[in-house]
Coordinates of N, CA, C and O in Angstrom, one line a residue:
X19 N 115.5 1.3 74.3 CA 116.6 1.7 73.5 C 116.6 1.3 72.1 O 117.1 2.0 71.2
X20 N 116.0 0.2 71.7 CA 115.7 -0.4 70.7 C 115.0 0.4 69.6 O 115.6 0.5 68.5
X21 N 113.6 1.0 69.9 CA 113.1 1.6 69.6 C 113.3 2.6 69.1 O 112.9 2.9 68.0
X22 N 114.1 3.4 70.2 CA 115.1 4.3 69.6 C 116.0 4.5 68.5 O 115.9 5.4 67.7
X23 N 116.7 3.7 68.4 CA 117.6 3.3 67.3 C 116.2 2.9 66.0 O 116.2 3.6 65.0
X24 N 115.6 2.3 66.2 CA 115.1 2.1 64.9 C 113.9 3.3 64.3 O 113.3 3.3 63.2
X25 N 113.9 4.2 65.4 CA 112.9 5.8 64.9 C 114.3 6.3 64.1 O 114.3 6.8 62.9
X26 N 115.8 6.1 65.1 CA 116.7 6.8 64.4 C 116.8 6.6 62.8 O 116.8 7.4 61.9
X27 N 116.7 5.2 62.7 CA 116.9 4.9 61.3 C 116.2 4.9 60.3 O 116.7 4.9 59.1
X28 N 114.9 4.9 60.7 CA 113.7 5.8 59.9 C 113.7 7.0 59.4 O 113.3 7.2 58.3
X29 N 114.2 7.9 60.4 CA 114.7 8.9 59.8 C 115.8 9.2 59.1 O 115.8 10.1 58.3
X30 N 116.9 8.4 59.3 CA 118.1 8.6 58.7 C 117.3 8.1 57.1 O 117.8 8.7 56.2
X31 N 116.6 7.3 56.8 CA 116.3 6.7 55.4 C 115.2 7.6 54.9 O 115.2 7.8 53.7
X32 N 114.4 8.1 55.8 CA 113.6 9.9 55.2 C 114.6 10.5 54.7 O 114.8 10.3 53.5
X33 N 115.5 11.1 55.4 CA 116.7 12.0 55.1 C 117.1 11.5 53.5 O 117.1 12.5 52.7
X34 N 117.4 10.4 53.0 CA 118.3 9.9 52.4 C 117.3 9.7 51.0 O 117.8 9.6 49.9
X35 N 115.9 9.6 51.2 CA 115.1 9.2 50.3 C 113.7 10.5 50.0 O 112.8 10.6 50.8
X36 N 113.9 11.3 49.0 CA 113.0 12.7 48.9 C 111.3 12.9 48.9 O 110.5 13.7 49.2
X37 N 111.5 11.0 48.5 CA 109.7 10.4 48.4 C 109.6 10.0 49.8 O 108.8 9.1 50.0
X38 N 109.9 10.4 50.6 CA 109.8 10.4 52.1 C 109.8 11.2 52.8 O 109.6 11.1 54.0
X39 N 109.9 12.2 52.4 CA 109.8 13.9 52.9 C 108.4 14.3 53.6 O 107.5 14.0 52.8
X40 N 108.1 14.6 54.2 CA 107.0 15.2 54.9 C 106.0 16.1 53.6 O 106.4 16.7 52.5
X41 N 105.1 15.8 54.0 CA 104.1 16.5 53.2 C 103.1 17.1 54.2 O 102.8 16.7 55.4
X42 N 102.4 18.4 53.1 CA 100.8 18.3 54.1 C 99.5 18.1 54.6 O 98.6 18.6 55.3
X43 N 100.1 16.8 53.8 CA 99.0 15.9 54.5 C 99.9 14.8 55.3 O 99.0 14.3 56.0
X44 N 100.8 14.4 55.5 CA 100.9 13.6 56.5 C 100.8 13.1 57.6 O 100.9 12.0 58.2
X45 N 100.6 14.5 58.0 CA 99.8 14.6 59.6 C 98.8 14.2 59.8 O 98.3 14.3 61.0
X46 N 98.0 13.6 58.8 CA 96.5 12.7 58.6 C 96.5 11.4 58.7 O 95.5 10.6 58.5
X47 N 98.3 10.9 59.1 CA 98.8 9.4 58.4 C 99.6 9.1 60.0 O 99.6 10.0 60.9
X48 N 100.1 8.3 60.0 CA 100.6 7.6 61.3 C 102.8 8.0 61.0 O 103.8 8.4 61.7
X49 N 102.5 7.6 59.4 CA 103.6 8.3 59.3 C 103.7 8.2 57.6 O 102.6 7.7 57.2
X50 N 104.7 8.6 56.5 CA 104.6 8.9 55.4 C 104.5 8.0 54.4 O 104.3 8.1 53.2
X51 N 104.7 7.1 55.2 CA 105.0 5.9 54.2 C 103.6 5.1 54.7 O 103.6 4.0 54.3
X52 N 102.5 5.3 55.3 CA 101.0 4.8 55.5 C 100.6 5.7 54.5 O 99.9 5.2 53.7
X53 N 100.8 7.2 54.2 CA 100.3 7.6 53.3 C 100.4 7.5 52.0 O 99.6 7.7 51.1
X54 N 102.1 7.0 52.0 CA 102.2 6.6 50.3 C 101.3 5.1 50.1 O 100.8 4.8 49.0
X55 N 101.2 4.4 51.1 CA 100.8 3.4 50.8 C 99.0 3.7 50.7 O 98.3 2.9 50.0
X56 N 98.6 4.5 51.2 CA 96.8 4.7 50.8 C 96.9 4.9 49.6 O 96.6 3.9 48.9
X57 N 97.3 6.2 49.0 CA 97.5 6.8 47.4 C 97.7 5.3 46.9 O 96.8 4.7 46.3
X58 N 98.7 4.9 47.0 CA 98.6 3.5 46.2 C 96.9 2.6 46.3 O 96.0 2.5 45.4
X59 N 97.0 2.1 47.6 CA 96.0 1.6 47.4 C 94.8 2.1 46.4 O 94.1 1.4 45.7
X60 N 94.6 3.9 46.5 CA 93.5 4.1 45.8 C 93.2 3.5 44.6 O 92.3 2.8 44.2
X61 N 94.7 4.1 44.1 CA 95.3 4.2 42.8 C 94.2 5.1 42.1 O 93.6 4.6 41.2
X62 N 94.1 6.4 42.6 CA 93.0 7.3 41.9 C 94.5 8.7 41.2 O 95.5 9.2 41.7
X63 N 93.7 8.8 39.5 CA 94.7 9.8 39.3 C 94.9 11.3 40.3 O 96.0 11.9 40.3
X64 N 94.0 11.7 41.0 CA 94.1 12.5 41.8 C 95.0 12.6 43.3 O 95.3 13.6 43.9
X65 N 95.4 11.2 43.4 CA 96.6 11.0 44.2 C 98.0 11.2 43.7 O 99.0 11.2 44.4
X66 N 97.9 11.3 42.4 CA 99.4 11.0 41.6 C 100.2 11.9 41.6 O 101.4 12.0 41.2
X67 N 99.3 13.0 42.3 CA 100.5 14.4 42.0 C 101.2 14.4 43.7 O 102.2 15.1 43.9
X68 N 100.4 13.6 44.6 CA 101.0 13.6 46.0 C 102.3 12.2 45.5 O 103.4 12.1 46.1
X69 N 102.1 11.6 44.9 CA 103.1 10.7 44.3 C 104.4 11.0 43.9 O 105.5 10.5 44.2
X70 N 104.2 12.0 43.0 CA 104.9 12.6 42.4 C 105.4 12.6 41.2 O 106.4 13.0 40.7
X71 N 104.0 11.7 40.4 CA 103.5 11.4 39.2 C 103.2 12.4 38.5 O 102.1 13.0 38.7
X72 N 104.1 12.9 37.1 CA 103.6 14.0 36.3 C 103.6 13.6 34.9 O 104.0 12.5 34.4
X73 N 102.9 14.6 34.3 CA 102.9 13.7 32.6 C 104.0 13.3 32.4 O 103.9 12.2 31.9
X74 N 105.2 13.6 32.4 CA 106.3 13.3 32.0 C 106.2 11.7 32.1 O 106.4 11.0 31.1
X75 N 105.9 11.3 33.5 CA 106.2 9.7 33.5 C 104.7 9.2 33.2 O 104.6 8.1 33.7
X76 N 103.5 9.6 32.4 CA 102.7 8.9 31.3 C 102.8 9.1 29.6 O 102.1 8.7 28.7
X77 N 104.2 9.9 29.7 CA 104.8 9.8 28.2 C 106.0 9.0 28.3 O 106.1 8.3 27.3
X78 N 107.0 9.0 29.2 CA 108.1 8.5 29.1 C 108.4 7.5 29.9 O 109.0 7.8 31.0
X79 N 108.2 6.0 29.6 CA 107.9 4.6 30.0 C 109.5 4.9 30.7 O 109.5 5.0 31.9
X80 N 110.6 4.9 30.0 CA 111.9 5.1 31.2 C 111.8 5.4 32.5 O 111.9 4.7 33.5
X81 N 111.3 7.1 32.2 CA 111.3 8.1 34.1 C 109.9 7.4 34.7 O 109.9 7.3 35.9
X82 N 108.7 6.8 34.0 CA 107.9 6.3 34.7 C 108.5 4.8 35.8 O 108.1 4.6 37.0
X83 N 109.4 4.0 34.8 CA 110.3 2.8 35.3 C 110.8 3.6 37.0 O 110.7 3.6 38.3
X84 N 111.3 4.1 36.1 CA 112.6 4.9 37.4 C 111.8 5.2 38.6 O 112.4 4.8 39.6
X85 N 110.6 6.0 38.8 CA 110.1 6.1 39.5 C 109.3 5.0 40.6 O 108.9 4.9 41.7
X86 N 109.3 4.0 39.2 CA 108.2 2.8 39.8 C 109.0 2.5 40.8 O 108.9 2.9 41.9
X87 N 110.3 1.6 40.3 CA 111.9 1.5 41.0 C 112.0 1.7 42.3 O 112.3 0.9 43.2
X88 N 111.6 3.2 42.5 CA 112.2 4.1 44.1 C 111.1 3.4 45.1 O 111.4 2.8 46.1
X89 N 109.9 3.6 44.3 CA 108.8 3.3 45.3 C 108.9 1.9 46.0 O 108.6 1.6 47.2
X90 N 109.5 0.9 44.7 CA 109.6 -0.5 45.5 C 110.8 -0.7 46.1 O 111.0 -1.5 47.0
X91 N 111.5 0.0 45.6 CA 112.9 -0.6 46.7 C 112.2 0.1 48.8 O 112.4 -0.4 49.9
X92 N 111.4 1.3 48.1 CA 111.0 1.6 49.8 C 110.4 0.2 50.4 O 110.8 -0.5 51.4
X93 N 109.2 -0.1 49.6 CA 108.4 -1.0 50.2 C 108.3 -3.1 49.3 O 107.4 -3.9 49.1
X94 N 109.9 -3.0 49.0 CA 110.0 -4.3 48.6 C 110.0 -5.4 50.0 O 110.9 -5.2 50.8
X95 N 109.2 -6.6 50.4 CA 109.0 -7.3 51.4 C 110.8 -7.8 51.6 O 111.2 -8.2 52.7
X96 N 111.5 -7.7 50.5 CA 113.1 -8.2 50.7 C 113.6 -7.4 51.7 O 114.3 -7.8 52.7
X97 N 113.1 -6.4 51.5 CA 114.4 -5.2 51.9 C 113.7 -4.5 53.7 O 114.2 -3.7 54.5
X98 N 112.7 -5.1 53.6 CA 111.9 -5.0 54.8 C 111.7 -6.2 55.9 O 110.6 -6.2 56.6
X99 N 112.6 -7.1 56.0 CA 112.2 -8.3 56.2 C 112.3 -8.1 58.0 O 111.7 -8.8 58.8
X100 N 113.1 -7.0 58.3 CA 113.4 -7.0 59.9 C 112.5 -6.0 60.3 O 112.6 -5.9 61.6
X101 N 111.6 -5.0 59.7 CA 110.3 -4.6 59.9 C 109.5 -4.8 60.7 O 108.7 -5.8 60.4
X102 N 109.2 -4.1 62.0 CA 108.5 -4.4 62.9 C 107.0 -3.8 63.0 O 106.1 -3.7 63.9
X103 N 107.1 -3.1 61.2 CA 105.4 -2.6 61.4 C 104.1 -3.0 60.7 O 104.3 -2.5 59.6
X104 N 103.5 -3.4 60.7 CA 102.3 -4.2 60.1 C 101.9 -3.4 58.6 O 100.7 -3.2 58.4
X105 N 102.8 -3.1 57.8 CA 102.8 -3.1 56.1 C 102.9 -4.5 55.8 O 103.6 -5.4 56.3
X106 N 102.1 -4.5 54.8 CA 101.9 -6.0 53.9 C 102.7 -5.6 52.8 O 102.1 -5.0 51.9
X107 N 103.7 -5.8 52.7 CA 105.0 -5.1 51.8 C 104.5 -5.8 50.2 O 105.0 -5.5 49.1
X108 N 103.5 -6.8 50.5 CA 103.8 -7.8 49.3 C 102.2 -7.2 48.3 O 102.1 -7.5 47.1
X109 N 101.3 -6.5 49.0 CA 100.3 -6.3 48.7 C 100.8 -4.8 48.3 O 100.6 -4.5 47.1
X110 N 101.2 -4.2 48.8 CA 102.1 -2.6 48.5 C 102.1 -2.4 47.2 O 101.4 -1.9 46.3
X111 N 103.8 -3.3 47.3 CA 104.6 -3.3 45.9 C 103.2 -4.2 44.6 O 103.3 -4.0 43.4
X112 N 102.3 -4.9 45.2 CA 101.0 -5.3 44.1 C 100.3 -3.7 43.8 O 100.2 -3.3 42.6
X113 N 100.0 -3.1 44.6 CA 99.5 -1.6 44.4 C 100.3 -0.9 43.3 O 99.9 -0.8 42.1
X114 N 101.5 -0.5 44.0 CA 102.5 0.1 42.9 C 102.3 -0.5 41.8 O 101.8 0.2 40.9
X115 N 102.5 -1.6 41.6 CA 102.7 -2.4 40.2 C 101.3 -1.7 39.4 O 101.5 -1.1 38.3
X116 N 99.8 -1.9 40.1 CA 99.2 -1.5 39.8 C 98.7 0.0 39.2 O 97.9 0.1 38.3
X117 N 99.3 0.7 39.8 CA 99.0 2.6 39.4 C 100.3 2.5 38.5 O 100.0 3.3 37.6
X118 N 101.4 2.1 38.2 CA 102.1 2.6 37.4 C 101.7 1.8 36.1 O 101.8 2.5 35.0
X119 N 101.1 0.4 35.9 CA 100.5 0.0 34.9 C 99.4 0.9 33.9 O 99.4 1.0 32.7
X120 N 98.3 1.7 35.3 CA 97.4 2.7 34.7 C 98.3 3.9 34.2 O 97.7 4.7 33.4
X121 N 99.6 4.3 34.6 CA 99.8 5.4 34.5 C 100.9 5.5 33.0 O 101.2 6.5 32.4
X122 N 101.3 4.2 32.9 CA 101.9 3.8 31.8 C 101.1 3.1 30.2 O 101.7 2.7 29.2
X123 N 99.8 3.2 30.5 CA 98.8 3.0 30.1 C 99.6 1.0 29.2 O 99.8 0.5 28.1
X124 N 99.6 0.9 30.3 CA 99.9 -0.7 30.4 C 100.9 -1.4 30.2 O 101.1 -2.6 30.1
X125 N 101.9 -0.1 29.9 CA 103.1 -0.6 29.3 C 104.5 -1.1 30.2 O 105.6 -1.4 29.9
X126 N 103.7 -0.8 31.5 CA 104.4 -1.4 32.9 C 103.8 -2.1 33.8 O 104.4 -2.5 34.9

């Protein structure tokens, strides 16, 4: 029953969050948020458009912020602390930090 409830609430936080949306490729991933977390890991610009990284946010340091933002509130180790799935939330949000640094050409 447990389990239950917490698939529920997974989805209710897809539902509620757009960078959680199904893609197609996710069916290559365990679930959407293992794939946002590869693309990070790469940190290859070729992953950035499954990100949802466009020039806009390598000219405009604000919408680039804003975007960095969404990503970590998904995978901040705070906000995940009752998480029963083996994300390294702390190594994640190090990724993120990292591709939005390249993509802000350092200015984040």
């Amino acid at each position: 029953m447990k389990l239950i409830s917490l698939l529920d609430e997974e989805d209710e936080h897809q539902k509620k969050n757009p960078l959680l949306a199904e893609s197609e490729n996710t069916s290559y991933f365990q679930s959407k948020k293992h794939e946002i977390a590869f693309y990070f890991k790469m940190n290859n610009v070729y992953f950035d458009k499954y990100l949802g990284i466009k020039k806009i946010h390598m000219t405009d340091v604000s919408k680039a912020r804003e975007l960095k933002n969404s990503y970590i509130r998904i995978f901040h180790p705070d906000s995940n602390v009752n998480s029963t799935s083996e994300f390294n939330f702390t190594e994640i949000c190090q990724d993120i930090n990292n591709t939005f640094y390249r993509v802000s050409s350092g200015k984040l």
